[in-house]
Amino acid sequence: MSTKRLAILVGGGPAPGINGVIGSVTIAARKRGLEVVGFYDGFKWISSSSFDPAVHTVPLDISRVSRIHLEGGSILRTARDSLIKGGAIDEAKVANVRKVMESLNVGYLVTIGGDDTAFSASIVARAMEGRLFVAHVPKTIDNDLPLPGDMPTFGFQTAREVATSIVKNLMEDARTTNRWYFVVIMGRSAGHLALGTGKAAGATLTIIPEEFGDRKVRVEDVCDIIEAAMIKRKALGRDDGIAIVAEGVALKFGDVEEIERILGKSIPRDPHGHVRLAEVPLGELLKNEITRRFEERGKKITIVTKDVGYELRCAPPIPFDIEYTRDLGYGAVEYLLSGSYSEEMKRKGAMISILNGKLNPIPFDEIMDPVTGRTRVRTVDITSYAYQVARSYMIRLEREDLENPEFVASMAKAANMDVESFTKRFGHLVS
């Protein structure tokens, strides 16, 4: 048969820069004489018995992709379908993928996606037993993949810039109208996007799941943090503010059944079994509880909730992500086709990263959690200097606030409480 083809697919949620990777991979591969084919909708069709190459693939050449790096979205679309079913590998789907690769003479596969797509890519690499080499380009606005050197996942910087612009506008509206905004920002397993946005915009406070460690918390516990910050802000002379909360905080309320109990309804799951956090009205839960508390103390407060996430995912990439995705796409082809990496390494497949300005493919088995067998997740290090700086600029109740008699009295007055009741009510936040 003719020279093997290179195929590209995109899995998971959209992120700014996907088209940059598609374009970069296509151009680099075409220059090396390879045919390039794009699979529509991630693993959805190639893992199905209804796969039709005339409908579910598109040939890619340089003229088709030469300017797509400037665009948001994905010309290959994307889907969350995986090769996992009920927590185990779906061997029927894997067999379908293998059949498609062999029938189309695909010898190289570039997958673009997050941790779930990376896991499916590693399954394909093992199943093909060296007849197909796989390179995974990490993509997620959550920035939660374990890249070395604190490198971000592509799409994160663009998402943070767009989110920061939104929050800046809300901050001005809050100041102008003397109200509070509770902004819930995407981030299932990690608070990078919420924290990065809050830090860049100068939000009043940001709450991320990592600050609670491994323990479970209640809605009331999160409300305590925000309410105390609102009262402190009032004592400092301001009736307005922005509280940013990472959506993953909802998972700290307990298992899925506990969250459903709080909501009084069931929550949909995605194909990977993850709770669709967009279906959890976290902002409303916090708003309703805090509004009730203020009213009980005879205080009136205006709170507006805003979810930020979907409007970030298909934004046109900023120059950082345009350049970064070009490096990653070129690196994927270099890893697959050059003689710089051993045959054994290529058989295993790898995630593409850049370390100290150089290509740094990471074998799939090195990014997998030995306990879960799934791709490891990078969370915010709350002991880091970066978090320390972010935390120091937030308005939150601090120990020294309660050690200052005059300021405690001022906060108690702002809350319409006596000093003893205020200290008893919120003292646990600094203990």
mmCIF file with all atom_site columns, C-alpha atoms in Angstrom, residues 181 274 334 402 425:
data_model
loop_
_atom_site.group_PDB
_atom_site.id
_atom_site.type_symbol
_atom_site.label_atom_id
_atom_site.label_alt_id
_atom_site.label_comp_id
_atom_site.label_asym_id
_atom_site.label_entity_id
_atom_site.label_seq_id
_atom_site.pdbx_PDB_ins_code
_atom_site.Cartn_x
_atom_site.Cartn_y
_atom_site.Cartn_z
_atom_site.occupancy
_atom_site.B_iso_or_equiv
_atom_site.pdbx_formal_charge
_atom_site.auth_seq_id
_atom_site.auth_comp_id
_atom_site.auth_asym_id
_atom_site.auth_atom_id
_atom_site.pdbx_PDB_model_num
ATOM 1 C CA . TYR A 1 181 ? -21.591 39.337 41.920 1.00 0.00 ? 181 TYR A CA 1
ATOM 2 C CA . HIS A 1 274 ? -18.480 12.941 35.213 1.00 0.00 ? 274 HIS A CA 1
ATOM 3 C CA . GLU A 1 334 ? 8.519   15.563 14.928 1.00 0.00 ? 334 GLU A CA 1
ATOM 4 C CA . LEU A 1 402 ? -10.436 39.313 65.179 1.00 0.00 ? 402 LEU A CA 1
ATOM 5 C CA . ARG A 1 425 ? -20.244 32.951 64.360 1.00 0.00 ? 425 ARG A CA 1
#
